Amino acid sequence: MSANGSPMGFGRMRRKEDARFVRGRGTYVDDVRLPGMLHGAVLRSPLAHARIESIDTTAAEAHPKVQAVITASELAERGLAWMPTLSYDTQAVLASDKVRFQGQEVAFVVAEDHYAARDALALIDVEYSPLPVVADAGTSLDESTVVIRDDLKDKQDNRIFDWEAGDKASTDAVFAKADVVVAQDVLYPRVHPAPLETCGIVADFDPIAEKLTAWSTTQAPHAHRTLLASVLGIPEHRIRVISPDVGGGFGNKVPIYPAYLCAVVGSMITGRPVKWAEDRSENLMTSAFARDYHMRGEIAATSDGKILGLRVRVLADHGAFNCTAQPTDYPAGFFHIVTGSYDLQAAHCEVTGVYTNKAPGGVAYACSFRIAEASYLVERLVDMLALELDTDPAELRMRNLLRPGQFPYVCPTGWEYDSGNYPAALELAMKTAGYEALRAEQAAKRERGEYMGIGISCFTEAVGAGPRKHMDILGLGMADGCELRIHPTGSAVLRISVQSQGQGHETTFAQIVAHELGISPDEVEVVHGDTDQTPFGLGTYGSRSTPVSGAAAAVAAQRVRERAKLVASAMLEVSPSDLDWERGRWFVRGAPTIGRTITEIAAAAHSSLELPDGVEGHLDASCVYNPPNLTFPYGAYICVVDVDPGTGQVKVRRFIAVDDCGTRINPTIVEGQIHGGLADGIGMALMELMAFDSDGNCLGGSFMDYLLPTSVECPPWELGEMVTPSPHHPLGAKGIGESATVGSPAAVVNAIMDALKPFDVRHADMPLTPAAVWCAIQGRPLRS
Ligand code: CDP
């Protein structure tokens, strides 16, 4: 413990950054106010698919407070009418030929204030000729369906890609010999990350220095700088991206949005800084969505419950432009980890991506690139198999879970899981839940016509992308840099390439350095979110900060320690090989009272002491960490619900979550991450839906329509902890940021389906709103 009670390394401590957050002293993009700053607003398409006949901006330009009106033709003069997406597609920055989804960017107004910019949008006259709309992914590949992306040369249909993983022949063979096969169509509906802070930018182009400074809500400042450089043609060293405090990202702040480029162009045209900040509806309707996976799953087993194989076919709705964000060679992300936590003989999955007239995106909303979809599917299938076999779902899982001795385990689609003890996690969850007693309670309630359900989900995540030889985004390999500077007084500054959106990096990264050097986390300042001040790296998403950048911090600190050893040997006039380390100091082996603390050594490294070879004058060190593999956190969740059959209302009564993310740096922060993810899961299972009508009108454009969970829907969480260190991470830590979002929806849905067992309901799609549950009980389709 340090003098103020902080642990000298790992353990519970309050978040350092909260000192400013709880006082309302955070600095978000919308707090940035620069002298002479103008404001931008986006004119958006009211139609989902239409040809643009004309755009008349005369009246808007005449508005006394308007400084510029930008349309695709101005952008085209600068070669910016279209921009590359993170998935090697192109996206219209401002629409020129057609609009392809409702809310698409058509024009950008720059004005003296935000209100004038908004008012002037109404003065722009756009003439549209409506086109047939593809709102249903299921019809997108029909021959008669209109081609959405006729801007792409020779494009004849709405197919984006076909992709497969696993071995089809061996999977078919396993299915052929199976006693039981269960098949089901399962939808993971379109949902939205819905961060509390919407997206925005303040773009300040200095025409004299020809330097762009962009304060933006990005989760990946360095990647954005490189992309802005290649798109805008500004040399990268003349671009500074600053991502100040960010109010939640969840994948939504990974892409570069058209309005970011419009704000930059607005600043270039006017010579003044331009701020653009989305409102809530813009964020929900037009920024990157998640999921929208239409899945057909089949699971094969023996009659005594040994699961043999999995066969999956997916239609992936990517919206009007392919803007998904995942490593290049993985068009369906890490979906092929669909075998989950089970020991199967074979698996095969096929994914077809399609264009529809909906907002683009398909980002990894609080999961590592489509693992949420994969985990949900396999956990639903296992429950349906249990139903078919008339077996307890816990028993079926216990029989088929991977055993600790099987790690490292290579799954049938090629992932090498690093470590885990899955049966112990399920056992702990069942013990915490009082599983036997819950089943007895359920049986008694069924007798009384009360419908209680118990749902289980055993999930495996794969987080911490790279390694860079297998994983890149637009050619940028997935590794992360870090620099650690030790001041003469022994305090430290750690500069990292990842960017916190509220996960507490300023605390946990300080704890990592503190752990390695034996100093207090309070003595470690963490700098992030500014490309001029931090080394290059790919940013924060897919729970990669701790697995990749956290490892970089640990290695840099270990390098500092090794340098300190050389200096200590000079100070103590002994050979480095005669020194031993204990937290915070090097001492002479066999004479523990003779030693030097890191603080003393740091002072000596900056003093007139004759420094030994290998130390040039300070202890500073850096590291670029290229992870050898992903880390594989996992968990076992149990959810208990009560369903009112008269109204279809679901009450989540209990939720038991056992998580294993290896070494926990700060258990309080880890638990907070789990709490948030569990709430996310309840939201997706019960209420979140980005729906569209057949004309492509978005029906989820406000928080009145797109429902988010609150504490009212969430029970007191009951958490259990397992620690199986990752064998390849220098701290044994695995990511945790998204585990609970991945694992929890299946537990809730499985619980509801378990409650509805007496009604012979096998499956109903999320979100299980009261109407959806009621219809399932009645045996009616939801929208009849
Ligand atoms: O990339 P992101 O920060 O979203 O996810 P993460 O690496 O899983 O970390 C989320 C937060 O939990 C960070 O503050 C981590 O340092 C912390 N954490 C931890 O204390 N122990 C772990 N084993 C994993 C994460």
Short mmCIF file of N, CA, C and O and ligand atoms in Angstrom, two decimals, residues 503-505 508-509 540-541 543-547 661 663-666 669-670 673 733-737, ligand 1:
data_model
loop_
_atom_site.label_atom_id
_atom_site.label_comp_id
_atom_site.label_asym_id
_atom_site.label_seq_id
_atom_site.Cartn_x
_atom_site.Cartn_y
_atom_site.Cartn_z
N GLN A 503 -13.00 3.21 -19.62
CA GLN A 503 -12.65 1.93 -19.01
C GLN A 503 -11.66 2.05 -17.86
O GLN A 503 -11.27 1.05 -17.28
N GLY A 504 -11.15 3.25 -17.59
CA GLY A 504 -10.26 3.40 -16.44
C GLY A 504 -8.79 3.16 -16.73
O GLY A 504 -8.02 2.82 -15.83
N HIS A 505 -8.36 3.39 -17.97
CA HIS A 505 -6.96 3.11 -18.33
C HIS A 505 -5.98 3.94 -17.51
O HIS A 505 -4.86 3.49 -17.23
N THR A 508 -5.60 1.68 -14.41
CA THR A 508 -5.06 0.32 -14.52
C THR A 508 -3.68 0.29 -15.18
O THR A 508 -2.82 -0.52 -14.80
N PHE A 509 -3.45 1.19 -16.14
CA PHE A 509 -2.12 1.21 -16.75
C PHE A 509 -1.08 1.73 -15.76
O PHE A 509 0.07 1.28 -15.75
N THR A 540 -8.35 1.19 -29.25
CA THR A 540 -9.12 0.43 -28.26
C THR A 540 -10.45 -0.05 -28.84
O THR A 540 -11.31 0.77 -29.16
N TYR A 541 -10.58 -1.32 -29.00
CA TYR A 541 -11.85 -1.98 -29.37
C TYR A 541 -11.57 -3.46 -29.24
O TYR A 541 -10.41 -3.88 -29.15
N SER A 543 -11.79 -5.32 -26.77
CA SER A 543 -11.10 -5.60 -25.48
C SER A 543 -9.61 -5.83 -25.68
O SER A 543 -9.03 -6.72 -25.07
N ARG A 544 -9.00 -5.01 -26.55
CA ARG A 544 -7.60 -5.29 -26.85
C ARG A 544 -6.61 -4.48 -26.02
O ARG A 544 -5.40 -4.69 -26.09
N SER A 545 -7.12 -3.53 -25.21
CA SER A 545 -6.17 -2.65 -24.52
C SER A 545 -5.27 -3.42 -23.56
O SER A 545 -4.04 -3.27 -23.60
N THR A 546 -5.87 -4.20 -22.69
CA THR A 546 -5.04 -4.91 -21.71
C THR A 546 -4.21 -6.01 -22.37
O THR A 546 -3.00 -6.10 -22.12
N PRO A 547 -4.83 -6.84 -23.24
CA PRO A 547 -4.02 -7.89 -23.86
C PRO A 547 -2.84 -7.35 -24.68
O PRO A 547 -1.79 -7.97 -24.72
N CYS A 661 -10.87 -13.70 -16.50
CA CYS A 661 -10.08 -12.89 -17.44
C CYS A 661 -8.62 -12.94 -17.02
O CYS A 661 -7.87 -11.98 -17.18
N THR A 663 -5.34 -12.82 -14.78
CA THR A 663 -4.95 -11.91 -13.70
C THR A 663 -5.81 -10.66 -13.76
O THR A 663 -5.95 -10.05 -14.83
N ARG A 664 -6.38 -10.27 -12.63
CA ARG A 664 -7.18 -9.04 -12.60
C ARG A 664 -6.30 -7.90 -12.09
O ARG A 664 -5.80 -7.96 -10.97
N ILE A 665 -6.15 -6.88 -12.91
CA ILE A 665 -5.30 -5.76 -12.50
C ILE A 665 -6.01 -4.94 -11.43
O ILE A 665 -5.47 -4.64 -10.39
N ASN A 666 -7.24 -4.60 -11.71
CA ASN A 666 -8.05 -3.86 -10.73
C ASN A 666 -9.42 -4.52 -10.66
O ASN A 666 -10.29 -4.28 -11.52
N ILE A 669 -12.54 -2.37 -11.19
CA ILE A 669 -12.79 -1.96 -12.58
C ILE A 669 -13.30 -3.16 -13.39
O ILE A 669 -14.24 -3.04 -14.18
N VAL A 670 -12.71 -4.31 -13.17
CA VAL A 670 -13.16 -5.52 -13.88
C VAL A 670 -14.65 -5.75 -13.60
O VAL A 670 -15.45 -5.99 -14.51
N GLN A 673 -16.79 -3.38 -15.46
CA GLN A 673 -16.90 -3.75 -16.87
C GLN A 673 -17.95 -4.86 -17.02
O GLN A 673 -18.75 -4.86 -17.95
N ALA A 733 -2.81 -11.57 -17.98
CA ALA A 733 -4.13 -10.92 -18.05
C ALA A 733 -4.79 -11.19 -19.40
O ALA A 733 -4.13 -11.25 -20.44
N LYS A 734 -6.09 -11.36 -19.37
CA LYS A 734 -6.90 -11.42 -20.60
C LYS A 734 -7.84 -10.22 -20.57
O LYS A 734 -8.10 -9.67 -19.50
N GLY A 735 -8.38 -9.83 -21.72
CA GLY A 735 -9.32 -8.71 -21.74
C GLY A 735 -10.63 -9.07 -21.06
O GLY A 735 -10.98 -10.25 -20.96
N ILE A 736 -11.34 -8.05 -20.61
CA ILE A 736 -12.62 -8.31 -19.94
C ILE A 736 -13.72 -7.37 -20.43
O ILE A 736 -14.91 -7.60 -20.20
N GLY A 737 -13.32 -6.30 -21.17
CA GLY A 737 -14.27 -5.23 -21.46
C GLY A 737 -15.59 -5.68 -22.06
O GLY A 737 -16.60 -5.00 -21.91
O1 CDP B 1 -9.80 -2.49 -24.53
P1 CDP B 1 -10.65 -2.20 -23.35
O2 CDP B 1 -10.02 -1.26 -22.37
O3 CDP B 1 -12.05 -1.82 -23.69
O4 CDP B 1 -10.86 -3.60 -22.58
P2 CDP B 1 -9.94 -4.36 -21.53
O5 CDP B 1 -8.55 -4.45 -21.99
O6 CDP B 1 -10.63 -5.63 -21.24
O7 CDP B 1 -9.94 -3.45 -20.22
C1 CDP B 1 -11.06 -2.87 -19.62
C2 CDP B 1 -10.62 -2.32 -18.27
O8 CDP B 1 -10.49 -3.41 -17.33
C3 CDP B 1 -9.26 -1.63 -18.31
O9 CDP B 1 -9.16 -0.59 -17.38
C4 CDP B 1 -8.35 -2.77 -17.92
O10 CDP B 1 -7.07 -2.41 -17.54
C5 CDP B 1 -9.16 -3.49 -16.84
N1 CDP B 1 -8.75 -4.89 -16.75
C6 CDP B 1 -8.21 -5.40 -15.59
O11 CDP B 1 -8.11 -4.67 -14.59
N2 CDP B 1 -7.79 -6.71 -15.55
C7 CDP B 1 -7.92 -7.52 -16.62
N3 CDP B 1 -7.52 -8.78 -16.60
C8 CDP B 1 -8.51 -7.02 -17.81
C9 CDP B 1 -8.90 -5.70 -17.85
#
